[in-house]
Coordinates of C-alpha atoms in Angstrom, one line a residue:
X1 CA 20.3 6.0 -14.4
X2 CA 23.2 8.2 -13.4
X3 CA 26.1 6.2 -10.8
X4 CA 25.4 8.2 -8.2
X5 CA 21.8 6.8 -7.9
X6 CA 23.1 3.0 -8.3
X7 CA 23.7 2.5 -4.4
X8 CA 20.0 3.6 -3.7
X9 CA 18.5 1.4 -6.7
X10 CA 20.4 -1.8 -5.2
X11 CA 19.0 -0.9 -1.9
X12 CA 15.6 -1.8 -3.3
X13 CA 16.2 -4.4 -5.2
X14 CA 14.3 -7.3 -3.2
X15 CA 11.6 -4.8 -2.2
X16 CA 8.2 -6.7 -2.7
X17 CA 5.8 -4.6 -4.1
X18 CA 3.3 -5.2 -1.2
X19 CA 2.3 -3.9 1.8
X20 CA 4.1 -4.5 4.5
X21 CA 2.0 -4.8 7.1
X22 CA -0.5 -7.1 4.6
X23 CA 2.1 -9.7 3.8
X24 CA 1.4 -11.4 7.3
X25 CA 0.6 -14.8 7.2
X26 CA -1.9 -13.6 10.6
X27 CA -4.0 -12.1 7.7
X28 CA -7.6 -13.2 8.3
X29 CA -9.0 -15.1 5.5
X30 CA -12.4 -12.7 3.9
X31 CA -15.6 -13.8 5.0
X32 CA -18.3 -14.1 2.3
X33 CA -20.0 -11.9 0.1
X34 CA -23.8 -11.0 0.8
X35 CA -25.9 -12.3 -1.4
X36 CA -29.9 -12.0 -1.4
X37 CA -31.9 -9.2 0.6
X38 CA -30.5 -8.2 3.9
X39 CA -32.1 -6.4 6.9
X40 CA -31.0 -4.2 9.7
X41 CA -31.2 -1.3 11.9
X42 CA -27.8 -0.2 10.7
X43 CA -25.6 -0.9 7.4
X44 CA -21.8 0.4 7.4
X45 CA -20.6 1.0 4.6
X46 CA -16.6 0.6 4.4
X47 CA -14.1 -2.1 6.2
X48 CA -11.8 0.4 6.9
X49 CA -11.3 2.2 10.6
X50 CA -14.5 4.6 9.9
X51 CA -16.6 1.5 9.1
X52 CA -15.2 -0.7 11.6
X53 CA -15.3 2.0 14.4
X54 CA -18.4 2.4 13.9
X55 CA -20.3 -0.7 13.6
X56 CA -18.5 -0.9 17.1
X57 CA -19.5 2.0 18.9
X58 CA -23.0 1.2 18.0
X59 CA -22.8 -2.0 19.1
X60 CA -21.1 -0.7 22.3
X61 CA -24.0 2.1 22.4
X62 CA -27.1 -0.3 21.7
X63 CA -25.8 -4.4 22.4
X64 CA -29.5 -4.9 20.8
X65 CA -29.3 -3.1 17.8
X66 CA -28.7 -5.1 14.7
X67 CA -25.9 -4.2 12.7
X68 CA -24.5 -5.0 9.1
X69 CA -21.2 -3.6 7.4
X70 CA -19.8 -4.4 3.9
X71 CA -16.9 -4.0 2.6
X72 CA -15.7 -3.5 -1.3
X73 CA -12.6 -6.3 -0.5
X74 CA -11.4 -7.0 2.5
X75 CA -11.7 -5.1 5.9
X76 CA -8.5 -3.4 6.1
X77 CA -6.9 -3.6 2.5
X78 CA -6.9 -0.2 1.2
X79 CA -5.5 2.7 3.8
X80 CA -6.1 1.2 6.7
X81 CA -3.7 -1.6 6.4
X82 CA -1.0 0.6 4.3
X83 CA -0.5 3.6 6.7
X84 CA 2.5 4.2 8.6
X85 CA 0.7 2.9 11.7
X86 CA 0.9 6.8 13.7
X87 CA -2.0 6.9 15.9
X88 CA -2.2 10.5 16.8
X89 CA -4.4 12.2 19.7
X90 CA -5.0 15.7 17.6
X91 CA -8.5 15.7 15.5
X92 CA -6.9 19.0 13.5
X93 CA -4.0 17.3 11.3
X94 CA -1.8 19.1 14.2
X95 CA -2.1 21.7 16.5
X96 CA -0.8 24.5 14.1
X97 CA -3.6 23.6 11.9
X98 CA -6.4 24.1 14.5
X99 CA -4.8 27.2 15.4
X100 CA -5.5 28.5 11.9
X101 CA -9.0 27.1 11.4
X102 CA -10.6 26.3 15.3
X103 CA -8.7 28.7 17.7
X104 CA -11.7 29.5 19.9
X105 CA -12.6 25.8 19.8
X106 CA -9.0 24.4 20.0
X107 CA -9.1 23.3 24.0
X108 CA -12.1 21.5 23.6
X109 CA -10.7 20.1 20.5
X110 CA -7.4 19.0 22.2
X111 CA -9.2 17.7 25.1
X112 CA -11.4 14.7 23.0
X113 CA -9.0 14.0 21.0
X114 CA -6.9 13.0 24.0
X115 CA -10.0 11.1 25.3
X116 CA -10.0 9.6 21.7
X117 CA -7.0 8.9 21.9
X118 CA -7.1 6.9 25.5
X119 CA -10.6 4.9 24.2
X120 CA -8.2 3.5 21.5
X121 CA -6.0 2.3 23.7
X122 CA -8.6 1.1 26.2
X123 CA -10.4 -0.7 23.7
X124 CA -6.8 -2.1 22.1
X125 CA -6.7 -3.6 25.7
X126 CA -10.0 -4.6 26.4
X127 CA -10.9 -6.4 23.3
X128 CA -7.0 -8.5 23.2
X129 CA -6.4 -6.7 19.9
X130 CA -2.5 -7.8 19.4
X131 CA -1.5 -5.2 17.4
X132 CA 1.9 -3.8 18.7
X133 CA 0.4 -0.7 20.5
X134 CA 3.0 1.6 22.3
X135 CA 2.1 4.9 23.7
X136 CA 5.7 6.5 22.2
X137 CA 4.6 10.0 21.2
X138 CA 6.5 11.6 17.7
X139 CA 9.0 14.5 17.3
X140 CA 8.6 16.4 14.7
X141 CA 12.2 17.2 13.7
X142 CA 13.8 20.6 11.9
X143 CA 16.3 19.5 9.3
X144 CA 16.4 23.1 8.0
X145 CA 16.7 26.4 10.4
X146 CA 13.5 27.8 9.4
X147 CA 11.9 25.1 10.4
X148 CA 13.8 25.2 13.6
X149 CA 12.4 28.4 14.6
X150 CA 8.7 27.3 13.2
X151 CA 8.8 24.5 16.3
X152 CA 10.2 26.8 18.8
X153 CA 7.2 29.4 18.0
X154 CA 4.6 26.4 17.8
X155 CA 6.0 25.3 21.3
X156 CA 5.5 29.2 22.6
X157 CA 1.9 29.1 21.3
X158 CA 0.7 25.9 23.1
X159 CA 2.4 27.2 26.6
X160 CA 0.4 30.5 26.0
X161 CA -2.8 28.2 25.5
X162 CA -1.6 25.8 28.5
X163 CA -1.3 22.9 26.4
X164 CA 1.8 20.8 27.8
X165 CA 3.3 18.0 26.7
X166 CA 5.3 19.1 24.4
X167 CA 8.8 19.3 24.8
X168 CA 11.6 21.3 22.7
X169 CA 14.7 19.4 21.7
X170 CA 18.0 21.2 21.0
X171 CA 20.5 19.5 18.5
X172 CA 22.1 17.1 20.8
X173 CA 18.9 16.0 22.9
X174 CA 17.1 15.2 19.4
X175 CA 20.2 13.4 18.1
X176 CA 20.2 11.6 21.6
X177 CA 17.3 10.2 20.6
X178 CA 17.4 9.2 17.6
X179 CA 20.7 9.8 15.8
X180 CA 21.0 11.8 12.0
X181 CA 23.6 14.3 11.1
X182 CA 20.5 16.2 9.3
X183 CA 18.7 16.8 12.5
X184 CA 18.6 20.5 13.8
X185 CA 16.1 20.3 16.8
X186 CA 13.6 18.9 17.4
X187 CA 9.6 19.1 19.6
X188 CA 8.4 16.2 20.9
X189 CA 4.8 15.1 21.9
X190 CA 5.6 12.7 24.5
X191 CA 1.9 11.4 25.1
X192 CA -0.4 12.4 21.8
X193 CA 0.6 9.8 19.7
X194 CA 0.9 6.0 19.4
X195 CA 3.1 3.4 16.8
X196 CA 1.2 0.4 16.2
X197 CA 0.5 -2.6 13.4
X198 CA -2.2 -1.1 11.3
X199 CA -3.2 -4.0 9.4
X200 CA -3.4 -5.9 13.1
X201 CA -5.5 -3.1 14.3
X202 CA -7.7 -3.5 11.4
X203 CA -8.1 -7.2 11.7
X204 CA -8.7 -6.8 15.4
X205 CA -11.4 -4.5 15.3
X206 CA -13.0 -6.9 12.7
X207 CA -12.7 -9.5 15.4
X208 CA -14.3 -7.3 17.9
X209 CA -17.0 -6.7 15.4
X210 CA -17.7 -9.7 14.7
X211 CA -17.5 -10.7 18.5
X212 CA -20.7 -7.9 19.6
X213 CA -23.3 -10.1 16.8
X214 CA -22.1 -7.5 13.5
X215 CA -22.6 -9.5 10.4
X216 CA -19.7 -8.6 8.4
X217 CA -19.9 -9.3 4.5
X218 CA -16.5 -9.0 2.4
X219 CA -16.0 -8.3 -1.6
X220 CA -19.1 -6.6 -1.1
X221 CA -19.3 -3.1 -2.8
X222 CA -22.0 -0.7 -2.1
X223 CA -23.0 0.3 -5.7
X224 CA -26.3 2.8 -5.0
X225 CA -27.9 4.0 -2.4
X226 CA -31.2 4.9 -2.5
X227 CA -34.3 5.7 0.0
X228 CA -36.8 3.1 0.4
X229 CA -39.8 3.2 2.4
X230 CA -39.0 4.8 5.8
X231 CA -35.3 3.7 5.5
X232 CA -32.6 3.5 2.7
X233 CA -31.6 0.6 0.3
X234 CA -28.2 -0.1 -0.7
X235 CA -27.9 -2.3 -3.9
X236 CA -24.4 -4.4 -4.0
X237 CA -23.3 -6.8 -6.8
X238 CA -25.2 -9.9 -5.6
X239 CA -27.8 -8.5 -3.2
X240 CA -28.9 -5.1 -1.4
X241 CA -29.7 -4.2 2.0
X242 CA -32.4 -2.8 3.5
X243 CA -31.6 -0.5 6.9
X244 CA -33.0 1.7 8.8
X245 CA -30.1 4.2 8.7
X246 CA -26.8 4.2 7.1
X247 CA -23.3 5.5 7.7
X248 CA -20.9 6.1 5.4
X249 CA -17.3 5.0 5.9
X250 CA -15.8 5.4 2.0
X251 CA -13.4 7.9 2.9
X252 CA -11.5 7.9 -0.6
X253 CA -13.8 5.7 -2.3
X254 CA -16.5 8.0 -4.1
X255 CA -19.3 8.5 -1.8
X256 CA -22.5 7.0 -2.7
X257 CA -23.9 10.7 -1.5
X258 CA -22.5 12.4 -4.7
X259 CA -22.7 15.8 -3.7
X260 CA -19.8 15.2 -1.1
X261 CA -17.5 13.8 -3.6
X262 CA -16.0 17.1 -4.7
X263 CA -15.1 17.9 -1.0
X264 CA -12.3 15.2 -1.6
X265 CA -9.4 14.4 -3.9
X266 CA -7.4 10.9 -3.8
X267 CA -3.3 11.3 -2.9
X268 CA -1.5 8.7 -3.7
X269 CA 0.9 8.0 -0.9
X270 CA 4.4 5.9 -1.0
X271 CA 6.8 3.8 1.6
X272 CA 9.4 2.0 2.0
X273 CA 10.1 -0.9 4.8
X274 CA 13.7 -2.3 5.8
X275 CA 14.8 -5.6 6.7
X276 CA 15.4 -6.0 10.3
X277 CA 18.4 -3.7 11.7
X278 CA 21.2 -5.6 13.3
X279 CA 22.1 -4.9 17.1
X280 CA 25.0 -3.1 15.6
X281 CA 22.8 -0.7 12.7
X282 CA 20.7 -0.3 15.6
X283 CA 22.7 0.8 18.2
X284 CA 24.2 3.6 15.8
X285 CA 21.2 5.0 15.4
X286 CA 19.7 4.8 18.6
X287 CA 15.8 5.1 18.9
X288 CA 15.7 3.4 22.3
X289 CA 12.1 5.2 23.1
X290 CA 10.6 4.1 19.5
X291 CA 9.1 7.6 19.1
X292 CA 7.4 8.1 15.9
X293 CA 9.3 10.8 13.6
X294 CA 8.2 13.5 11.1
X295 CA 10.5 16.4 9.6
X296 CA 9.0 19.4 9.2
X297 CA 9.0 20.2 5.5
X298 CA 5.8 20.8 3.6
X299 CA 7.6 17.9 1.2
X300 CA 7.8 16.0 4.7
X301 CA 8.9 12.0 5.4
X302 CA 7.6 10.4 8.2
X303 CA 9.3 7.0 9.8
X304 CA 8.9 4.8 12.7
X305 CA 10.5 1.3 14.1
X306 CA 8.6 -1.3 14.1
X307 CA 8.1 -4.3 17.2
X308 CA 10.8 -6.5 15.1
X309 CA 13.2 -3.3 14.5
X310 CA 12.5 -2.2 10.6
X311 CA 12.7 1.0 9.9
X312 CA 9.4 2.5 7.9
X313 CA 10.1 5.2 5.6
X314 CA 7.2 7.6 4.1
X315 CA 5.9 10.5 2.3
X316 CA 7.5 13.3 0.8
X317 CA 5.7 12.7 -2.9
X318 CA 2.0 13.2 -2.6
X319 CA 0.7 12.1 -6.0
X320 CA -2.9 13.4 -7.7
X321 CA -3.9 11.7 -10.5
X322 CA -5.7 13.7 -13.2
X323 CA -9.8 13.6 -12.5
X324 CA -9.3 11.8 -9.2
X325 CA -8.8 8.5 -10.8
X326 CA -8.5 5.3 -9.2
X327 CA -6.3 2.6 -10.1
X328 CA -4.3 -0.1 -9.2
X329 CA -1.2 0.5 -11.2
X330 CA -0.9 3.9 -9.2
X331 CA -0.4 2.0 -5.9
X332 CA 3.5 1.6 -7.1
X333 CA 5.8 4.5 -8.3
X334 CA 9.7 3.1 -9.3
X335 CA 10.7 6.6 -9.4
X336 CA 9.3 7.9 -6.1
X337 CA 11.0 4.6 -4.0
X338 CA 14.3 5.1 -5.4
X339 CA 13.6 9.0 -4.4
X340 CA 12.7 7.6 -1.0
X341 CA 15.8 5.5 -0.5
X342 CA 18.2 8.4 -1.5
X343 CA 16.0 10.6 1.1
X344 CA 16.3 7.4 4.2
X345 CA 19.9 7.0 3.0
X346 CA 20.9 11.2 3.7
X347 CA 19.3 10.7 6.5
X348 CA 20.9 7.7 7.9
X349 CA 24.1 7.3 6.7
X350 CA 25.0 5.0 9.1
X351 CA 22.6 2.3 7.5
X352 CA 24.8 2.2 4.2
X353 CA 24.1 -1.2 3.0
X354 CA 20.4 -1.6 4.8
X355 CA 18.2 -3.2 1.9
X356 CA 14.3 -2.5 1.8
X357 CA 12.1 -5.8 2.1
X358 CA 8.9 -3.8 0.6
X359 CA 7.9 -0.6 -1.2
X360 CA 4.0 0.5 -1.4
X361 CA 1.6 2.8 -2.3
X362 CA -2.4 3.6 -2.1
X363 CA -4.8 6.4 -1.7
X364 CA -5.8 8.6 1.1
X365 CA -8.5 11.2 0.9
X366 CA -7.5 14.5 1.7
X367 CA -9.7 18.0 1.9
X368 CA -9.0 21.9 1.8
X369 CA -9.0 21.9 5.4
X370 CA -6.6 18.7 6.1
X371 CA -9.0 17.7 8.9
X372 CA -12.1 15.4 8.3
X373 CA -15.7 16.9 8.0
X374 CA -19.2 15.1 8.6
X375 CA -23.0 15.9 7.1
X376 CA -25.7 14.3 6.6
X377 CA -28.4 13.5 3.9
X378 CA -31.6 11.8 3.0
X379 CA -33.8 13.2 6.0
X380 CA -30.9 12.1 8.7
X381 CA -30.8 8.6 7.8
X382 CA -27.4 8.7 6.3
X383 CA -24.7 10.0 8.1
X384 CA -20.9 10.1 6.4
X385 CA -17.1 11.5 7.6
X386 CA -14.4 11.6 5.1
X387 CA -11.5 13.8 4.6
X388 CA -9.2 12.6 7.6
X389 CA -6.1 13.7 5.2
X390 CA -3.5 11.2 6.5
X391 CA -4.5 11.3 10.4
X392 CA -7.2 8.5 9.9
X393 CA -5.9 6.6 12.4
X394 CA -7.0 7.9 15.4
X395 CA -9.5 10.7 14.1
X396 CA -11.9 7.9 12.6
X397 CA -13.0 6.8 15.7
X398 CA -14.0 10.4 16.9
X399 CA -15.5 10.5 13.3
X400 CA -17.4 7.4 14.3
X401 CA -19.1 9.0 17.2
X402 CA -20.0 11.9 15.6
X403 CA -22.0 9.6 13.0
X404 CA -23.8 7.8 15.4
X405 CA -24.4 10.6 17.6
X406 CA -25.5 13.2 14.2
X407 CA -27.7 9.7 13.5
X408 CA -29.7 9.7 16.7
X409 CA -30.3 13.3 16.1
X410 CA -28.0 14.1 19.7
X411 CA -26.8 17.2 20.4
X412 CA -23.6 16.6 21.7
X413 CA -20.4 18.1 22.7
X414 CA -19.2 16.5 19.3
X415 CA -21.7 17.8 17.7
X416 CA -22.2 21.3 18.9
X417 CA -18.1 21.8 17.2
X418 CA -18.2 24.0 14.5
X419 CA -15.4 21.9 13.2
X420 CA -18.5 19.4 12.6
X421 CA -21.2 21.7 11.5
X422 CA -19.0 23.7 8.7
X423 CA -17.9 22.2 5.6
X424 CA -14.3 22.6 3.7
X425 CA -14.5 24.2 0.4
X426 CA -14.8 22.1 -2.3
X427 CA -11.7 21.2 -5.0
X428 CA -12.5 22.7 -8.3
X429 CA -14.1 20.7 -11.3
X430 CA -11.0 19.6 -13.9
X431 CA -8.8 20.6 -15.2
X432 CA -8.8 23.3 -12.7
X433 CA -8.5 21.2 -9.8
X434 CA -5.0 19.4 -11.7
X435 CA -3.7 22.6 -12.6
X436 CA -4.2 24.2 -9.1
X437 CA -3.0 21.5 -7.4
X438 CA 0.0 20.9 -10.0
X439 CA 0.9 24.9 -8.8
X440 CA 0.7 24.3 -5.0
X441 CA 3.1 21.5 -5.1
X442 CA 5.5 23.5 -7.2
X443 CA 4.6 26.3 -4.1
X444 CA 4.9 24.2 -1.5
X445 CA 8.4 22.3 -3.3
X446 CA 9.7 26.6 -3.5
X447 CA 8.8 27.0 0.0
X448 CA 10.8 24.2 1.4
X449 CA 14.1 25.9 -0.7
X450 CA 13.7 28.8 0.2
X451 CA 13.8 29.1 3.9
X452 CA 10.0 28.1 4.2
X453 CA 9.2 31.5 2.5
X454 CA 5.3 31.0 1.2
X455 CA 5.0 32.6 -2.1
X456 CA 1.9 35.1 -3.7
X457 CA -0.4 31.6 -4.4
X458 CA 0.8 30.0 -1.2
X459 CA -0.7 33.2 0.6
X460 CA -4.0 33.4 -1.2
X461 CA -5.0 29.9 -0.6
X462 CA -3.9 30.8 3.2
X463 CA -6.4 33.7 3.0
X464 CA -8.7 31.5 1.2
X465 CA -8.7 28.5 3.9
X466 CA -7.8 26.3 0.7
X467 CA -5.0 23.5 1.0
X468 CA -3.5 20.3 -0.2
X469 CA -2.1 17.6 1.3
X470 CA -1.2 14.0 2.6

């Protein structure tokens, strides 16, 4: 290892290799595996925020309809309790995004996730869910000029489509904020996004769940699924149920509908959490509003402070292993933390001497279109939403309603989005998909040297409504 990287390795040398926001001695204890023949209206497949959401809001719809949801491990373990905790308002993966994909739709777009985004923190309040909840907004910040003048036009387009909110940050009000020498500018969304404890959030909703008469079953995976009679079967290692009608909240997991799985590919996502900030460490830097923050780079990190003053620091590698695999050993990458910690410590040079208590990874589902899509099969029984691409937060819950309401056969305002009646284009069988992939990070890596410029491949996927991301 060359000197120059030694600082940064030392920084990171009593990182735990755990989740931060897991290693909580809160964290629930599971609840037991089904076992035997179970029956219900509805089964939920998937303790993550889709799953959870969902066996919610139909509670919430129907007090009398009886629910079930299983969960592979525990409710919360995979990317639901490893996320940087960014609970976003925008249903799109961001307003330039919808732009491209949803203009005539956009407003109407905007306007539920908004409402999406108040129901969370409604329901955060009226169910006592304690998970740190602050309605901060996030600035996306320019560290490059390119991606100064990219803000300043994305700011022009949402006054010309009456979208406010947002608010343009020169050098000195961004560094005001929150203080680097590598910020530029800045535009920040004062009321579309929340921070909060994503684990806690998880937990709580499982609480709340549990609360409305859901029978919740833990370390149970949902192997096949299967029609049966006039509803649908799903066998698990010890049992199966028996339901009326299914939804399907897998996300990166492979669906138990196999022709969506090609519409998703795993990313492998990495962060990093400080020890508590001194008064002193944290005065230098700042951050008296607790806004969320995201530079603007394709490459991008994203960071936050958390309730007891850490410092979260994401992103930038987005990692796709060969044939979509799964696997455990994936959730840590040495290289890409120390990468991370040179990244936090450019940023914030201030914080010499900071150490990181843990360093994490896991998989997030991501699509072509960066923005999560819904269908559904066996005769409308099933119902599934995957492909939230990092923005899974908030958007699941919107995804839950639309399940419920494409399972009772409404025609909604949800439903009646094109956004939910089109489909991304699917990623390529292997080795294409790993080769074209490999190139568009290469692309995207060019782009971000070279004054954002997008090169011949970059464009075509652009034409082609093709994308990858985190």
């Amino acid at each position: 290892m060359a000197p120059a990287a030694m600082p940064f390795a030392s920084s990171l040398a009593d990182a735990q290799p755990v989740p931060f926001w897991l290693d909580d001695p809160g964290r629930p204890a599971a609840l037991p595996a089904l076992t035997g023949t179970e029956r219900c209206d509805l089964l939920v497949v998937g303790g993550g925020y889709s799953g959870l959401w969902t066996a919610l809001l139909a509670k919430e719809r129907d007090p009398g309809r009886d629910v079930v949801l299983i969960e592979g491990r525990e409710a919360g373990w995979a990317a639901s309790g490893r996320n940087g905790g960014f609970c976003a308002a925008s249903l799109t993966h961001g307003l330039g995004n919808g732009l491209a994909r949803w203009p005539d739709e956009l407003a109407k777009l905007e306007e539920l996730g908004a409402r999406n985004l108040d129901a969370i923190e409604d329901a955060v309040a009226r169910y006592g869910i304690d998970c740190d909840f602050e309605r901060t907004g996030e600035i996306d910040v320019a560290t490059e000029p390119h991606q100064l003048a990219e803000l300043h036009e994305l700011h022009e387009q949402a006054g010309r489509l009456g979208f406010g909110g947002l608010e343009v940050l020169d050098r000195d009000a961004v560094r005001a904020e929150v203080d680097s020498p590598t910020f530029l500018g800045g535009l920040w969304d004062r009321d579309g996004v929340a921070m909060l404890h994503p684990a806690k959030l998880a937990w709580g909703l499982k609480q709340a769940c549990l609360g409305l008469g859901v029978r919740v079953y833990e370390n149970t995976r949902g192997l096949r699924l299967a029609a049966c009679g006039p509803g649908m079967a799903v066998r698990t290692p010890y049992g199966r149920v028996l339901a009326r009608q299914v939804a399907l909240g897998t996300n990166v997991f492979p669906s138990l509908v196999k022709r969506v799985r090609p519409y998703t590919v795993p990313v492998y996502d990495y962060a990093l959490m400080t020890e508590p900030l001194s008064s002193e460490q944290l005065a230098s830097v700042g951050w008296k509003r607790r806004q969320g923050l995201g530079d603007s780079a394709n490459q991008f990190h994203y960071f936050r402070i958390t309730a007891d003053h850490r410092i979260l620091w994401g992103g930038y590698d987005a990692v796709y292993p060969f044939g979509g695999r799964l696997s455990a050993e994936m959730d840590h990458r040495p290289e890409t933390y120390l990468r991370l910690a040179g990244h936090f410590f450019r940023c914030f040079p201030q914080l010499e001497g900071l150490r990181f208590s843990h360093a994490w990874g896991g998989a997030i589902d991501t699509c072509s279109r960066f923005a999560a899509f819904f269908g559904t099969a066996h005769g409308g029984r099933v119902a599934y939403a995957a492909g939230f691409t990092g923005l899974g937060v908030g958007a699941t819950r919107f995804g839950a309603d639309v399940m419920l309401d494409l399972l009772g056969g409404e025609r909604t305002e949800r439903t009646a989005l094109a956004m939910v009646r089109s489909k991304p284009l699917p990623f390529p069988p292997e080795p294409v998909a790993w080769a074209g992939i490999g190139l568009t990070k290469w692309s995207l890596a060019r782009a971000d040297a070279n004054g954002g410029r997008r090169n011949v491949w970059l464009r075509t996927l652009d034409r082609l409504g093709l994308g990858f991301d985190s």
